[in-house]
Amino acid sequence: MRSFLNAVIFTVAVLGFFTYVCIYVTGLSGGGDGGGATGVSPEAGEKIFWGDGQCHTCHSIGTSGSATRGPNQEGLASRAEERAKATGLSSGLEYIVESIVEPDKFIVEGYDKIMPKVYDPPIMLDREKILAVLTYMQTLGGETDIGAVMKFKDRIPEASKTKVVPWVPPIEVDPKEGELIFFDDTRDVTCSKCHLLNGKGSKVGPDLTGIGAVQTPQYLIESVLKPSKVIVKGFETMYLMTNDGMAYNGLLVSQNEEEVVLMVDEDGKMEELVFYPDEIAQMQKQDVSIMPGNFSEMLTTKEFYGIISFLLNQK
């Protein structure tokens, strides 16, 4: 009996010791009462940037990534300081915070209002993850100051509690059929002729890898039906006329003192054409997308919503 009691006492003591250790460690890491900064670090922020936050679908960092929907974030911290002065904010960090909380507030010249609120659907980052991303952004041309970031804690909204209702197309469609149409190069409408998705297709237009994780069904539908309403930076159309009266509409690939290179549609195939200054009579940027605006006529309703459903599955 005494041996049994000793064993019980020993077991309780061991459990008590481990409970104390867990509580102590939780306190050190900022957990427990929720008042700390668990997971708020540049390392965590970097993983979120290239992962759950889907930031990389719109932003590159230097030569890392290939997204062009938003500005390249290399040197962000130093640029943010300059923009903070221009906009009357206290610091570059405040500028970055405001740009995340209210993405339409400060639009970088040449870009459009397409950045989603990352705390709302479909991304829905919680406050801690956003704070972590901020500490990572501080490293892009500056130094991390977690204390400074935490001062903006109450400015960062909590993740939306709105129940996300899955999008349902008006007719029954199969995303797999939408995928076949997207990549079918035998059709007059071939999305992959201009768009890259998961490494497959062509990069004439914006890369659509992961697009379903950052954009709403409404955005995708409008982008297909009204492609000229929002033209992603780097994919503007240029009108060029040569001295012999030949006119071209295409994407401006490059331009310097020696030549102008346009990506144009030549009999259904995208090709790069080179023009030299002495043969150009006129050149002007257009507000019309190179993407056809008559998809409603070229696709059946079922095909159209099949493609939209397929794109929304790209997380």
C-alpha atoms as a PDB file:
ATOM      1  CA  MET A   1       0.000   0.000   0.000  1.00  0.00           C
ATOM      2  CA  ARG A   2       2.816   2.376   0.956  1.00  0.00           C
ATOM      3  CA  SER A   3       4.586   1.673  -2.388  1.00  0.00           C
ATOM      4  CA  PHE A   4       1.375   2.499  -4.259  1.00  0.00           C
ATOM      5  CA  LEU A   5       0.985   5.831  -2.390  1.00  0.00           C
ATOM      6  CA  ASN A   6       4.620   6.700  -3.072  1.00  0.00           C
ATOM      7  CA  ALA A   7       4.079   6.020  -6.773  1.00  0.00           C
ATOM      8  CA  VAL A   8       0.988   8.239  -6.839  1.00  0.00           C
ATOM      9  CA  ILE A   9       2.811  11.085  -5.038  1.00  0.00           C
ATOM     10  CA  PHE A  10       5.752  10.776  -7.430  1.00  0.00           C
ATOM     11  CA  THR A  11       3.429  10.858 -10.478  1.00  0.00           C
ATOM     12  CA  VAL A  12       1.573  13.935  -9.198  1.00  0.00           C
ATOM     13  CA  ALA A  13       4.887  15.694  -8.515  1.00  0.00           C
ATOM     14  CA  VAL A  14       6.150  14.979 -12.036  1.00  0.00           C
ATOM     15  CA  LEU A  15       2.914  16.190 -13.615  1.00  0.00           C
ATOM     16  CA  GLY A  16       3.002  19.317 -11.478  1.00  0.00           C
ATOM     17  CA  PHE A  17       6.569  20.039 -12.538  1.00  0.00           C
ATOM     18  CA  PHE A  18       5.775  19.706 -16.260  1.00  0.00           C
ATOM     19  CA  THR A  19       2.654  21.840 -15.849  1.00  0.00           C
ATOM     20  CA  TYR A  20       4.785  24.563 -14.275  1.00  0.00           C
ATOM     21  CA  VAL A  21       7.334  24.350 -17.082  1.00  0.00           C
ATOM     22  CA  CYS A  22       4.596  24.626 -19.739  1.00  0.00           C
ATOM     23  CA  ILE A  23       3.064  27.664 -18.066  1.00  0.00           C
ATOM     24  CA  TYR A  24       6.490  29.278 -17.689  1.00  0.00           C
ATOM     25  CA  VAL A  25       7.443  28.685 -21.315  1.00  0.00           C
ATOM     26  CA  THR A  26       4.048  29.942 -22.500  1.00  0.00           C
ATOM     27  CA  GLY A  27       4.622  33.123 -20.546  1.00  0.00           C
ATOM     28  CA  LEU A  28       8.031  33.629 -22.125  1.00  0.00           C
ATOM     29  CA  SER A  29       6.634  33.172 -25.624  1.00  0.00           C
ATOM     30  CA  GLY A  30       3.795  35.634 -25.081  1.00  0.00           C
ATOM     31  CA  GLY A  31       0.975  33.101 -24.983  1.00  0.00           C
ATOM     32  CA  GLY A  32      -1.362  32.304 -22.168  1.00  0.00           C
ATOM     33  CA  ASP A  33      -3.247  35.564 -21.665  1.00  0.00           C
ATOM     34  CA  GLY A  34      -2.880  36.564 -25.317  1.00  0.00           C
ATOM     35  CA  GLY A  35      -0.917  39.706 -24.551  1.00  0.00           C
ATOM     36  CA  GLY A  36       2.354  38.763 -26.251  1.00  0.00           C
ATOM     37  CA  ALA A  37       3.701  38.543 -29.763  1.00  0.00           C
ATOM     38  CA  THR A  38       3.744  34.819 -30.417  1.00  0.00           C
ATOM     39  CA  GLY A  39       4.926  34.206 -33.945  1.00  0.00           C
ATOM     40  CA  VAL A  40       5.649  37.871 -34.652  1.00  0.00           C
ATOM     41  CA  SER A  41       9.058  37.691 -36.277  1.00  0.00           C
ATOM     42  CA  PRO A  42      10.697  38.300 -39.670  1.00  0.00           C
ATOM     43  CA  GLU A  43      11.101  34.541 -40.112  1.00  0.00           C
ATOM     44  CA  ALA A  44       7.385  33.929 -39.557  1.00  0.00           C
ATOM     45  CA  GLY A  45       6.503  36.911 -41.736  1.00  0.00           C
ATOM     46  CA  GLU A  46       8.628  35.631 -44.602  1.00  0.00           C
ATOM     47  CA  LYS A  47       6.837  32.269 -44.553  1.00  0.00           C
ATOM     48  CA  ILE A  48       3.467  34.030 -44.558  1.00  0.00           C
ATOM     49  CA  PHE A  49       4.525  36.339 -47.418  1.00  0.00           C
ATOM     50  CA  TRP A  50       5.387  33.360 -49.610  1.00  0.00           C
ATOM     51  CA  GLY A  51       2.621  31.165 -48.176  1.00  0.00           C
ATOM     52  CA  ASP A  52      -0.706  31.817 -46.447  1.00  0.00           C
ATOM     53  CA  GLY A  53      -0.646  35.555 -47.115  1.00  0.00           C
ATOM     54  CA  GLN A  54      -0.459  35.019 -50.890  1.00  0.00           C
ATOM     55  CA  CYS A  55       1.561  38.264 -51.107  1.00  0.00           C
ATOM     56  CA  HIS A  56       3.809  36.656 -53.710  1.00  0.00           C
ATOM     57  CA  THR A  57       0.949  36.335 -56.188  1.00  0.00           C
ATOM     58  CA  CYS A  58       1.143  40.110 -56.716  1.00  0.00           C
ATOM     59  CA  HIS A  59       4.567  41.153 -55.407  1.00  0.00           C
ATOM     60  CA  SER A  60       8.102  40.009 -56.143  1.00  0.00           C
ATOM     61  CA  ILE A  61      11.147  40.814 -54.026  1.00  0.00           C
ATOM     62  CA  GLY A  62      14.130  41.609 -56.182  1.00  0.00           C
ATOM     63  CA  THR A  63      14.631  38.608 -58.430  1.00  0.00           C
ATOM     64  CA  SER A  64      12.621  36.321 -56.149  1.00  0.00           C
ATOM     65  CA  GLY A  65       9.224  35.631 -57.674  1.00  0.00           C
ATOM     66  CA  SER A  66       7.851  36.843 -60.973  1.00  0.00           C
ATOM     67  CA  ALA A  67       4.595  38.567 -60.015  1.00  0.00           C
ATOM     68  CA  THR A  68       3.992  41.995 -61.532  1.00  0.00           C
ATOM     69  CA  ARG A  69       0.459  42.849 -60.382  1.00  0.00           C
ATOM     70  CA  GLY A  70       1.929  44.950 -57.566  1.00  0.00           C
ATOM     71  CA  PRO A  71       5.242  46.791 -57.023  1.00  0.00           C
ATOM     72  CA  ASN A  72       8.456  44.853 -56.481  1.00  0.00           C
ATOM     73  CA  GLN A  73       9.095  45.031 -52.731  1.00  0.00           C
ATOM     74  CA  GLU A  74      12.892  45.151 -52.831  1.00  0.00           C
ATOM     75  CA  GLY A  75      14.064  48.125 -50.767  1.00  0.00           C
ATOM     76  CA  LEU A  76      10.524  48.686 -49.493  1.00  0.00           C
ATOM     77  CA  ALA A  77      11.482  50.048 -46.063  1.00  0.00           C
ATOM     78  CA  SER A  78      13.611  52.901 -47.448  1.00  0.00           C
ATOM     79  CA  ARG A  79      11.049  53.801 -50.137  1.00  0.00           C
ATOM     80  CA  ALA A  80       8.295  53.798 -47.540  1.00  0.00           C
ATOM     81  CA  GLU A  81      10.177  56.456 -45.539  1.00  0.00           C
ATOM     82  CA  GLU A  82      10.183  58.745 -48.576  1.00  0.00           C
ATOM     83  CA  ARG A  83       6.485  58.160 -49.221  1.00  0.00           C
ATOM     84  CA  ALA A  84       5.658  58.743 -45.564  1.00  0.00           C
ATOM     85  CA  LYS A  85       7.198  62.216 -45.777  1.00  0.00           C
ATOM     86  CA  ALA A  86       5.289  62.952 -48.969  1.00  0.00           C
ATOM     87  CA  THR A  87       1.976  61.883 -47.422  1.00  0.00           C
ATOM     88  CA  GLY A  88       2.456  63.441 -43.985  1.00  0.00           C
ATOM     89  CA  LEU A  89       2.785  60.191 -42.042  1.00  0.00           C
ATOM     90  CA  SER A  90       5.099  59.749 -39.078  1.00  0.00           C
ATOM     91  CA  SER A  91       7.232  56.933 -40.501  1.00  0.00           C
ATOM     92  CA  GLY A  92       7.744  54.462 -43.281  1.00  0.00           C
ATOM     93  CA  LEU A  93       6.340  51.769 -41.021  1.00  0.00           C
ATOM     94  CA  GLU A  94       3.091  53.702 -40.634  1.00  0.00           C
ATOM     95  CA  TYR A  95       2.931  54.029 -44.423  1.00  0.00           C
ATOM     96  CA  ILE A  96       3.277  50.245 -44.819  1.00  0.00           C
ATOM     97  CA  VAL A  97       0.659  49.618 -42.118  1.00  0.00           C
ATOM     98  CA  GLU A  98      -1.821  51.976 -43.762  1.00  0.00           C
ATOM     99  CA  SER A  99      -1.155  50.399 -47.159  1.00  0.00           C
ATOM    100  CA  ILE A 100      -2.179  47.012 -45.757  1.00  0.00           C
ATOM    101  CA  VAL A 101      -5.116  48.180 -43.667  1.00  0.00           C
ATOM    102  CA  GLU A 102      -6.512  50.442 -46.406  1.00  0.00           C
ATOM    103  CA  PRO A 103      -4.954  49.160 -49.661  1.00  0.00           C
ATOM    104  CA  ASP A 104      -6.723  51.792 -51.799  1.00  0.00           C
ATOM    105  CA  LYS A 105      -5.328  54.663 -49.716  1.00  0.00           C
ATOM    106  CA  PHE A 106      -1.895  54.953 -51.340  1.00  0.00           C
ATOM    107  CA  ILE A 107      -1.694  53.639 -54.901  1.00  0.00           C
ATOM    108  CA  VAL A 108       1.804  53.539 -56.356  1.00  0.00           C
ATOM    109  CA  GLU A 109       1.930  55.337 -59.698  1.00  0.00           C
ATOM    110  CA  GLY A 110       1.368  52.970 -62.595  1.00  0.00           C
ATOM    111  CA  TYR A 111      -0.582  50.401 -60.571  1.00  0.00           C
ATOM    112  CA  ASP A 112      -4.291  49.852 -60.012  1.00  0.00           C
ATOM    113  CA  LYS A 113      -6.636  49.295 -57.079  1.00  0.00           C
ATOM    114  CA  ILE A 114      -6.476  45.518 -57.077  1.00  0.00           C
ATOM    115  CA  MET A 115      -4.893  44.711 -53.705  1.00  0.00           C
ATOM    116  CA  PRO A 116      -7.401  42.900 -51.462  1.00  0.00           C
ATOM    117  CA  LYS A 117      -7.802  43.497 -47.739  1.00  0.00           C
ATOM    118  CA  VAL A 118      -5.823  40.553 -46.452  1.00  0.00           C
ATOM    119  CA  TYR A 119      -7.904  40.276 -43.281  1.00  0.00           C
ATOM    120  CA  ASP A 120     -11.080  39.755 -45.323  1.00  0.00           C
ATOM    121  CA  PRO A 121     -12.071  36.764 -47.473  1.00  0.00           C
ATOM    122  CA  PRO A 122     -10.582  34.993 -49.290  1.00  0.00           C
ATOM    123  CA  ILE A 123      -7.185  35.425 -47.534  1.00  0.00           C
ATOM    124  CA  MET A 124      -8.357  36.191 -43.971  1.00  0.00           C
ATOM    125  CA  LEU A 125      -5.013  36.639 -42.188  1.00  0.00           C
ATOM    126  CA  ASP A 126      -5.326  37.159 -38.450  1.00  0.00           C
ATOM    127  CA  ARG A 127      -3.739  40.128 -36.676  1.00  0.00           C
ATOM    128  CA  GLU A 128      -0.687  38.215 -35.511  1.00  0.00           C
ATOM    129  CA  LYS A 129       0.183  37.049 -39.016  1.00  0.00           C
ATOM    130  CA  ILE A 130      -0.147  40.574 -40.403  1.00  0.00           C
ATOM    131  CA  LEU A 131       2.144  41.865 -37.657  1.00  0.00           C
ATOM    132  CA  ALA A 132       4.645  39.145 -38.572  1.00  0.00           C
ATOM    133  CA  VAL A 133       4.562  40.205 -42.228  1.00  0.00           C
ATOM    134  CA  LEU A 134       5.233  43.789 -41.135  1.00  0.00           C
ATOM    135  CA  THR A 135       8.393  42.733 -39.293  1.00  0.00           C
ATOM    136  CA  TYR A 136       9.534  40.917 -42.435  1.00  0.00           C
ATOM    137  CA  MET A 137       8.842  43.993 -44.573  1.00  0.00           C
ATOM    138  CA  GLN A 138      11.051  46.011 -42.238  1.00  0.00           C
ATOM    139  CA  THR A 139      13.982  43.862 -43.354  1.00  0.00           C
ATOM    140  CA  LEU A 140      13.453  44.848 -46.994  1.00  0.00           C
ATOM    141  CA  GLY A 141      15.818  47.795 -46.990  1.00  0.00           C
ATOM    142  CA  GLY A 142      15.832  48.369 -43.234  1.00  0.00           C
ATOM    143  CA  GLU A 143      16.095  46.735 -39.825  1.00  0.00           C
ATOM    144  CA  THR A 144      13.439  44.932 -37.813  1.00  0.00           C
ATOM    145  CA  ASP A 145      11.956  46.707 -34.786  1.00  0.00           C
ATOM    146  CA  ILE A 146       9.268  44.444 -33.348  1.00  0.00           C
ATOM    147  CA  GLY A 147       8.507  46.967 -30.597  1.00  0.00           C
ATOM    148  CA  ALA A 148       7.671  49.615 -33.193  1.00  0.00           C
ATOM    149  CA  VAL A 149       5.488  47.150 -35.093  1.00  0.00           C
ATOM    150  CA  MET A 150       3.558  46.186 -31.947  1.00  0.00           C
ATOM    151  CA  LYS A 151       2.606  49.846 -31.392  1.00  0.00           C
ATOM    152  CA  PHE A 152       0.358  49.469 -34.435  1.00  0.00           C
ATOM    153  CA  LYS A 153      -1.275  46.303 -33.088  1.00  0.00           C
ATOM    154  CA  ASP A 154      -4.646  47.953 -32.481  1.00  0.00           C
ATOM    155  CA  ARG A 155      -4.593  49.507 -35.958  1.00  0.00           C
ATOM    156  CA  ILE A 156      -4.555  46.050 -37.543  1.00  0.00           C
ATOM    157  CA  PRO A 157      -8.073  44.562 -37.879  1.00  0.00           C
ATOM    158  CA  GLU A 158      -8.735  41.053 -36.703  1.00  0.00           C
ATOM    159  CA  ALA A 159      -9.514  38.505 -39.392  1.00  0.00           C
ATOM    160  CA  SER A 160     -13.055  38.808 -40.650  1.00  0.00           C
ATOM    161  CA  LYS A 161     -15.576  36.617 -38.864  1.00  0.00           C
ATOM    162  CA  THR A 162     -17.840  36.729 -41.876  1.00  0.00           C
ATOM    163  CA  LYS A 163     -18.878  33.253 -42.833  1.00  0.00           C
ATOM    164  CA  VAL A 164     -17.435  32.556 -46.236  1.00  0.00           C
ATOM    165  CA  VAL A 165     -20.132  31.197 -48.486  1.00  0.00           C
ATOM    166  CA  PRO A 166     -18.625  29.220 -51.386  1.00  0.00           C
ATOM    167  CA  TRP A 167     -19.309  30.790 -54.746  1.00  0.00           C
ATOM    168  CA  VAL A 168     -21.924  28.933 -56.731  1.00  0.00           C
ATOM    169  CA  PRO A 169     -22.157  29.594 -60.488  1.00  0.00           C
ATOM    170  CA  PRO A 170     -25.646  30.258 -61.860  1.00  0.00           C
ATOM    171  CA  ILE A 171     -25.518  26.966 -63.763  1.00  0.00           C
ATOM    172  CA  GLU A 172     -23.932  23.630 -62.952  1.00  0.00           C
ATOM    173  CA  VAL A 173     -20.348  23.473 -64.223  1.00  0.00           C
ATOM    174  CA  ASP A 174     -17.290  21.297 -63.802  1.00  0.00           C
ATOM    175  CA  PRO A 175     -13.953  23.029 -62.970  1.00  0.00           C
ATOM    176  CA  LYS A 176     -12.148  20.201 -64.766  1.00  0.00           C
ATOM    177  CA  GLU A 177     -13.944  21.097 -67.980  1.00  0.00           C
ATOM    178  CA  GLY A 178     -12.932  24.706 -67.385  1.00  0.00           C
ATOM    179  CA  GLU A 179      -9.318  23.567 -67.097  1.00  0.00           C
ATOM    180  CA  LEU A 180      -9.530  21.757 -70.440  1.00  0.00           C
ATOM    181  CA  ILE A 181     -10.870  24.893 -72.111  1.00  0.00           C
ATOM    182  CA  PHE A 182      -8.210  27.066 -70.462  1.00  0.00           C
ATOM    183  CA  PHE A 183      -5.385  24.983 -71.952  1.00  0.00           C
ATOM    184  CA  ASP A 184      -7.039  23.867 -75.211  1.00  0.00           C
ATOM    185  CA  ASP A 185      -4.832  25.349 -77.956  1.00  0.00           C
ATOM    186  CA  THR A 186      -7.101  24.014 -80.712  1.00  0.00           C
ATOM    187  CA  ARG A 187      -9.773  26.589 -79.902  1.00  0.00           C
ATOM    188  CA  ASP A 188     -10.065  30.197 -81.054  1.00  0.00           C
ATOM    189  CA  VAL A 189     -10.128  31.078 -77.343  1.00  0.00           C
ATOM    190  CA  THR A 190      -7.039  29.746 -75.600  1.00  0.00           C
ATOM    191  CA  CYS A 191      -6.362  31.339 -72.219  1.00  0.00           C
ATOM    192  CA  SER A 192      -2.973  29.648 -71.891  1.00  0.00           C
ATOM    193  CA  LYS A 193      -1.814  31.339 -75.100  1.00  0.00           C
ATOM    194  CA  CYS A 194      -1.345  34.458 -72.996  1.00  0.00           C
ATOM    195  CA  HIS A 195      -1.498  33.335 -69.368  1.00  0.00           C
ATOM    196  CA  LEU A 196       0.832  31.190 -67.300  1.00  0.00           C
ATOM    197  CA  LEU A 197      -0.678  28.960 -64.617  1.00  0.00           C
ATOM    198  CA  ASN A 198       1.419  26.671 -62.433  1.00  0.00           C
ATOM    199  CA  GLY A 199       4.279  26.875 -64.912  1.00  0.00           C
ATOM    200  CA  LYS A 200       2.163  25.946 -67.919  1.00  0.00           C
ATOM    201  CA  GLY A 201       1.200  28.367 -70.687  1.00  0.00           C
ATOM    202  CA  SER A 202       2.691  31.650 -71.917  1.00  0.00           C
ATOM    203  CA  LYS A 203       3.537  34.817 -70.038  1.00  0.00           C
ATOM    204  CA  VAL A 204       2.082  37.352 -72.438  1.00  0.00           C
ATOM    205  CA  GLY A 205      -0.492  38.358 -69.840  1.00  0.00           C
ATOM    206  CA  PRO A 206      -0.402  38.208 -66.024  1.00  0.00           C
ATOM    207  CA  ASP A 207       0.574  34.943 -64.309  1.00  0.00           C
ATOM    208  CA  LEU A 208      -2.629  33.433 -62.873  1.00  0.00           C
ATOM    209  CA  THR A 209      -0.960  30.965 -60.512  1.00  0.00           C
ATOM    210  CA  GLY A 210      -2.778  31.113 -57.160  1.00  0.00           C
ATOM    211  CA  ILE A 211      -5.267  33.727 -58.413  1.00  0.00           C
ATOM    212  CA  GLY A 212      -8.186  32.065 -56.611  1.00  0.00           C
ATOM    213  CA  ALA A 213      -6.550  32.695 -53.239  1.00  0.00           C
ATOM    214  CA  VAL A 214      -6.424  36.473 -53.631  1.00  0.00           C
ATOM    215  CA  GLN A 215      -9.323  37.533 -55.841  1.00  0.00           C
ATOM    216  CA  THR A 216     -13.081  37.255 -55.672  1.00  0.00           C
ATOM    217  CA  PRO A 217     -15.405  35.653 -58.236  1.00  0.00           C
ATOM    218  CA  GLN A 218     -16.689  39.133 -59.129  1.00  0.00           C
ATOM    219  CA  TYR A 219     -13.176  40.358 -59.937  1.00  0.00           C
ATOM    220  CA  LEU A 220     -12.446  37.382 -62.184  1.00  0.00           C
ATOM    221  CA  ILE A 221     -15.771  37.614 -63.991  1.00  0.00           C
ATOM    222  CA  GLU A 222     -15.284  41.322 -64.667  1.00  0.00           C
ATOM    223  CA  SER A 223     -11.669  40.802 -65.739  1.00  0.00           C
ATOM    224  CA  VAL A 224     -12.783  38.353 -68.417  1.00  0.00           C
ATOM    225  CA  LEU A 225     -15.852  40.246 -69.619  1.00  0.00           C
ATOM    226  CA  LYS A 226     -14.319  43.752 -69.329  1.00  0.00           C
ATOM    227  CA  PRO A 227     -10.548  43.241 -69.631  1.00  0.00           C
ATOM    228  CA  SER A 228      -9.841  46.916 -70.303  1.00  0.00           C
ATOM    229  CA  LYS A 229     -11.370  48.108 -67.026  1.00  0.00           C
ATOM    230  CA  VAL A 230      -8.288  47.166 -64.992  1.00  0.00           C
ATOM    231  CA  ILE A 231      -5.058  46.592 -66.920  1.00  0.00           C
ATOM    232  CA  VAL A 232      -2.338  45.078 -64.754  1.00  0.00           C
ATOM    233  CA  LYS A 233       0.919  47.020 -64.582  1.00  0.00           C
ATOM    234  CA  GLY A 234       3.387  45.847 -67.217  1.00  0.00           C
ATOM    235  CA  PHE A 235       0.706  44.608 -69.577  1.00  0.00           C
ATOM    236  CA  GLU A 236      -0.434  47.880 -71.141  1.00  0.00           C
ATOM    237  CA  THR A 237      -1.077  48.002 -74.881  1.00  0.00           C
ATOM    238  CA  MET A 238       0.924  50.227 -77.218  1.00  0.00           C
ATOM    239  CA  TYR A 239      -0.236  51.506 -80.605  1.00  0.00           C
ATOM    240  CA  LEU A 240       2.548  51.896 -83.155  1.00  0.00           C
ATOM    241  CA  MET A 241       2.435  53.066 -86.763  1.00  0.00           C
ATOM    242  CA  THR A 242       5.391  52.765 -89.118  1.00  0.00           C
ATOM    243  CA  ASN A 243       6.401  55.254 -91.784  1.00  0.00           C
ATOM    244  CA  ASP A 244       4.881  53.021 -94.463  1.00  0.00           C
ATOM    245  CA  GLY A 245       1.469  53.143 -92.774  1.00  0.00           C
ATOM    246  CA  MET A 246       1.489  49.731 -91.063  1.00  0.00           C
ATOM    247  CA  ALA A 247      -0.309  49.827 -87.688  1.00  0.00           C
ATOM    248  CA  TYR A 248       0.319  47.510 -84.738  1.00  0.00           C
ATOM    249  CA  ASN A 249      -1.235  47.029 -81.320  1.00  0.00           C
ATOM    250  CA  GLY A 250       0.766  45.020 -78.832  1.00  0.00           C
ATOM    251  CA  LEU A 251       2.416  44.782 -75.439  1.00  0.00           C
ATOM    252  CA  LEU A 252       5.491  46.912 -74.933  1.00  0.00           C
ATOM    253  CA  VAL A 253       8.231  44.396 -74.163  1.00  0.00           C
ATOM    254  CA  SER A 254      11.101  46.894 -74.087  1.00  0.00           C
ATOM    255  CA  GLN A 255      12.039  50.353 -75.290  1.00  0.00           C
ATOM    256  CA  ASN A 256      15.349  52.183 -75.510  1.00  0.00           C
ATOM    257  CA  GLU A 257      17.155  54.589 -77.832  1.00  0.00           C
ATOM    258  CA  GLU A 258      18.019  51.815 -80.270  1.00  0.00           C
ATOM    259  CA  GLU A 259      14.763  49.862 -80.617  1.00  0.00           C
ATOM    260  CA  VAL A 260      11.197  49.241 -79.545  1.00  0.00           C
ATOM    261  CA  VAL A 261       9.982  45.665 -79.047  1.00  0.00           C
ATOM    262  CA  LEU A 262       6.264  44.861 -79.150  1.00  0.00           C
ATOM    263  CA  MET A 263       4.509  41.557 -78.490  1.00  0.00           C
ATOM    264  CA  VAL A 264       1.779  41.335 -81.126  1.00  0.00           C
ATOM    265  CA  ASP A 265      -0.767  38.789 -82.266  1.00  0.00           C
ATOM    266  CA  GLU A 266       0.269  37.544 -85.703  1.00  0.00           C
ATOM    267  CA  ASP A 267      -2.417  35.244 -87.118  1.00  0.00           C
ATOM    268  CA  GLY A 268      -3.282  33.842 -83.705  1.00  0.00           C
ATOM    269  CA  LYS A 269       0.316  33.488 -82.550  1.00  0.00           C
ATOM    270  CA  MET A 270       2.041  35.936 -80.185  1.00  0.00           C
ATOM    271  CA  GLU A 271       5.330  37.151 -81.622  1.00  0.00           C
ATOM    272  CA  GLU A 272       7.883  39.812 -80.715  1.00  0.00           C
ATOM    273  CA  LEU A 273       8.459  42.448 -83.402  1.00  0.00           C
ATOM    274  CA  VAL A 274      11.375  44.858 -83.354  1.00  0.00           C
ATOM    275  CA  PHE A 275      11.006  48.453 -84.589  1.00  0.00           C
ATOM    276  CA  TYR A 276      13.797  50.976 -85.035  1.00  0.00           C
ATOM    277  CA  PRO A 277      13.347  54.695 -84.306  1.00  0.00           C
ATOM    278  CA  ASP A 278      13.814  55.804 -87.919  1.00  0.00           C
ATOM    279  CA  GLU A 279      10.893  53.612 -89.078  1.00  0.00           C
ATOM    280  CA  ILE A 280       8.363  54.682 -86.405  1.00  0.00           C
ATOM    281  CA  ALA A 281       5.920  57.421 -87.401  1.00  0.00           C
ATOM    282  CA  GLN A 282       3.750  57.319 -84.278  1.00  0.00           C
ATOM    283  CA  MET A 283       3.618  55.469 -80.985  1.00  0.00           C
ATOM    284  CA  GLN A 284       1.040  55.902 -78.220  1.00  0.00           C
ATOM    285  CA  LYS A 285      -0.014  54.055 -75.087  1.00  0.00           C
ATOM    286  CA  GLN A 286      -3.544  52.657 -75.269  1.00  0.00           C
ATOM    287  CA  ASP A 287      -6.197  52.242 -72.585  1.00  0.00           C
ATOM    288  CA  VAL A 288      -7.411  49.031 -74.222  1.00  0.00           C
ATOM    289  CA  SER A 289      -6.258  45.607 -73.071  1.00  0.00           C
ATOM    290  CA  ILE A 290      -4.688  43.223 -75.550  1.00  0.00           C
ATOM    291  CA  MET A 291      -7.053  40.620 -74.140  1.00  0.00           C
ATOM    292  CA  PRO A 292     -10.160  40.235 -76.344  1.00  0.00           C
ATOM    293  CA  GLY A 293     -13.274  41.901 -74.984  1.00  0.00           C
ATOM    294  CA  ASN A 294     -15.766  39.612 -76.684  1.00  0.00           C
ATOM    295  CA  PHE A 295     -15.414  36.440 -74.608  1.00  0.00           C
ATOM    296  CA  SER A 296     -19.161  36.515 -73.970  1.00  0.00           C
ATOM    297  CA  GLU A 297     -19.564  35.837 -77.693  1.00  0.00           C
ATOM    298  CA  MET A 298     -16.692  33.363 -78.045  1.00  0.00           C
ATOM    299  CA  LEU A 299     -17.646  31.130 -75.103  1.00  0.00           C
ATOM    300  CA  THR A 300     -20.879  29.442 -74.128  1.00  0.00           C
ATOM    301  CA  THR A 301     -22.273  30.303 -70.707  1.00  0.00           C
ATOM    302  CA  LYS A 302     -21.246  26.889 -69.406  1.00  0.00           C
ATOM    303  CA  GLU A 303     -17.706  27.239 -70.779  1.00  0.00           C
ATOM    304  CA  PHE A 304     -17.345  30.722 -69.300  1.00  0.00           C
ATOM    305  CA  TYR A 305     -18.409  29.725 -65.792  1.00  0.00           C
ATOM    306  CA  GLY A 306     -16.364  26.553 -66.059  1.00  0.00           C
ATOM    307  CA  ILE A 307     -13.226  28.655 -66.552  1.00  0.00           C
ATOM    308  CA  ILE A 308     -14.167  30.971 -63.667  1.00  0.00           C
ATOM    309  CA  SER A 309     -14.758  27.961 -61.411  1.00  0.00           C
ATOM    310  CA  PHE A 310     -11.393  26.493 -62.422  1.00  0.00           C
ATOM    311  CA  LEU A 311      -9.567  29.755 -61.674  1.00  0.00           C
ATOM    312  CA  LEU A 312     -11.231  30.091 -58.280  1.00  0.00           C
ATOM    313  CA  ASN A 313      -9.843  26.662 -57.387  1.00  0.00           C
ATOM    314  CA  GLN A 314      -6.297  27.930 -57.931  1.00  0.00           C
ATOM    315  CA  LYS A 315      -5.257  28.506 -54.324  1.00  0.00           C
END
